[in-house]
GROMACS .gro file of C-alpha atoms in nm:
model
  101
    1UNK     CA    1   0.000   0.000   0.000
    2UNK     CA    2   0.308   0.257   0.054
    3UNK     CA    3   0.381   0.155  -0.312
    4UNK     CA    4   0.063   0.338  -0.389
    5UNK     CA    5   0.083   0.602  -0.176
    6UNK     CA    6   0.447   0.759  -0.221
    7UNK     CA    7   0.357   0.851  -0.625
    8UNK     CA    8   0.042   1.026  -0.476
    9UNK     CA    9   0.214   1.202  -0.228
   10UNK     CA   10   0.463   1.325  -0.449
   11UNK     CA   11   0.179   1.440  -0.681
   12UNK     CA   12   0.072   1.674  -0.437
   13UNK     CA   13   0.397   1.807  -0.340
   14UNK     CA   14   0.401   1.928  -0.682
   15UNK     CA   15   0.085   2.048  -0.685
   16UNK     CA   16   0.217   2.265  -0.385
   17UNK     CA   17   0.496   2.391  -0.545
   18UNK     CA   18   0.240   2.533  -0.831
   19UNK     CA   19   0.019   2.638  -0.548
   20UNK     CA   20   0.283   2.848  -0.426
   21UNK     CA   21   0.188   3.140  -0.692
   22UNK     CA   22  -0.142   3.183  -0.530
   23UNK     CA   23  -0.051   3.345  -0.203
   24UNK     CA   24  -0.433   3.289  -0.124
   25UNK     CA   25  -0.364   2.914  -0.100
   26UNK     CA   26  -0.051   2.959   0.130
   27UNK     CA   27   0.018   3.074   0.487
   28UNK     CA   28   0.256   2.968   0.734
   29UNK     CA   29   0.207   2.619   0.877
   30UNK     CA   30   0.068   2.724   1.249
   31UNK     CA   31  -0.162   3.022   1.104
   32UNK     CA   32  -0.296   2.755   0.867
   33UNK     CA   33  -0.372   2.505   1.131
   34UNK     CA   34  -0.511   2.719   1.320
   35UNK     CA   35  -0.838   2.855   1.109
   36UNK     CA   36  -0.911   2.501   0.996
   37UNK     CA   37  -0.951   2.397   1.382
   38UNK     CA   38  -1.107   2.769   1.491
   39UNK     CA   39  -1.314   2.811   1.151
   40UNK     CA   40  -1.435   2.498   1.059
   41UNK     CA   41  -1.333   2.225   1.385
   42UNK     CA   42  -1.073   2.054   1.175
   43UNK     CA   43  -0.782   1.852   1.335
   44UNK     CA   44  -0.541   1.632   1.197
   45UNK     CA   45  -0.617   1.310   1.119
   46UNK     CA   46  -0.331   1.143   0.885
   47UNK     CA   47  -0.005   1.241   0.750
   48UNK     CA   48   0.217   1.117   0.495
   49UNK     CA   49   0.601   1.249   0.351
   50UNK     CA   50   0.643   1.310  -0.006
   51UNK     CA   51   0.900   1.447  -0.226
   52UNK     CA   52   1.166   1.689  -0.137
   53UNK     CA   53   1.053   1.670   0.234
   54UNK     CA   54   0.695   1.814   0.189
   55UNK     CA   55   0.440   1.673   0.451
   56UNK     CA   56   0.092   1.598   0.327
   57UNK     CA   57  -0.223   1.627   0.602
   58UNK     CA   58  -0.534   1.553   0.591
   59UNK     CA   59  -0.737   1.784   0.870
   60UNK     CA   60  -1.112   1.641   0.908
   61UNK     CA   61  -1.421   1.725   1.123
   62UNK     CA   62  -1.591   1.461   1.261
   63UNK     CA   63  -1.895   1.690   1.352
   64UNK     CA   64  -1.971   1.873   1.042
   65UNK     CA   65  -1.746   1.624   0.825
   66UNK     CA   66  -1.572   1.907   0.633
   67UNK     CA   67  -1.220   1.785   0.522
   68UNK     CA   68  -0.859   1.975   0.384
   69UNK     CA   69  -0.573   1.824   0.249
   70UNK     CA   70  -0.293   2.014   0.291
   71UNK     CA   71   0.092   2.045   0.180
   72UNK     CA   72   0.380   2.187   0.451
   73UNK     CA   73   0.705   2.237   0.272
   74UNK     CA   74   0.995   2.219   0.402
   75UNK     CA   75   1.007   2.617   0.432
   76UNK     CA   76   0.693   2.634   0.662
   77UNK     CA   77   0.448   2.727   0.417
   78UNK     CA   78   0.145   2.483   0.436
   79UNK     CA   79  -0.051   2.521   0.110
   80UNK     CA   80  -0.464   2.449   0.106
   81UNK     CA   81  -0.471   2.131  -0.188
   82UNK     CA   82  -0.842   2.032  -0.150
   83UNK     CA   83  -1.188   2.032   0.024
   84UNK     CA   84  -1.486   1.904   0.080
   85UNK     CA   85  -1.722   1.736   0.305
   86UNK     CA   86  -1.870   1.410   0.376
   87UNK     CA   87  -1.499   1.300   0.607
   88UNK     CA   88  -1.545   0.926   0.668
   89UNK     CA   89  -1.259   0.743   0.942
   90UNK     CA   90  -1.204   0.403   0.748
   91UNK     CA   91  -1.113   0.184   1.024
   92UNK     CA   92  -1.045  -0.148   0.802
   93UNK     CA   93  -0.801  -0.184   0.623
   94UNK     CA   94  -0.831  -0.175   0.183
   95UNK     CA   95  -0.841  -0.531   0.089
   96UNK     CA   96  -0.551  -0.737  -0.078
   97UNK     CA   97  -0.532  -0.708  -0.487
   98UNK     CA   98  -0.666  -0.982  -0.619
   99UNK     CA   99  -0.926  -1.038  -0.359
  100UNK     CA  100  -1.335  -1.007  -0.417
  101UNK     CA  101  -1.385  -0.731  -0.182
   0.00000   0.00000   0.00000
């Protein structure tokens, strides 16, 4: 499953670099963190490392269900990559390839 995650997480850190044009998309790390948990109840609830040291965080409300993805590079600037609503907490695992699931 890290396989399949590492070329997606790398995705996004490019994505973040691009994002980085849009200062409306950007803010430093703790500013960003901190409107998704006082704005919409967001906290973290996975992580990941992609290319060139970028983090990738997914922030989720389990009231509302809003959701963010977001993209820390190494500088400190945490980049907004997507949204929506609907959050879901899969607690079993994705099934094996190959299986009938």
């Amino acid at each position: 499953m890290l396989r399949r995650l590492i070329p997606g997480l790398a995705t996004l850190a490019l994505i973040a670099g691009g994002a980085q044009a849009q200062p409306g998309n950007c803010a430093p790390r703790e500013v960003v963190v901190d409107r998704l948990a006082t704005a919409y109840g967001e906290t973290r609830q996975s992580m990941g490392l992609g290319a060139q040291g970028a983090v990738m965080e997914v922030f989720a409300s389990q009231t509302s269900g809003s959701w963010t993805i977001t993209v820390t590079l190494p500088d400190g600037l945490t980049c907004l990559i997507a949204s929506g609503r609907a959050f879901e907490a899969m607690a079993a695992p994705l099934p094996k390839p190959g299986s009938d699931a």
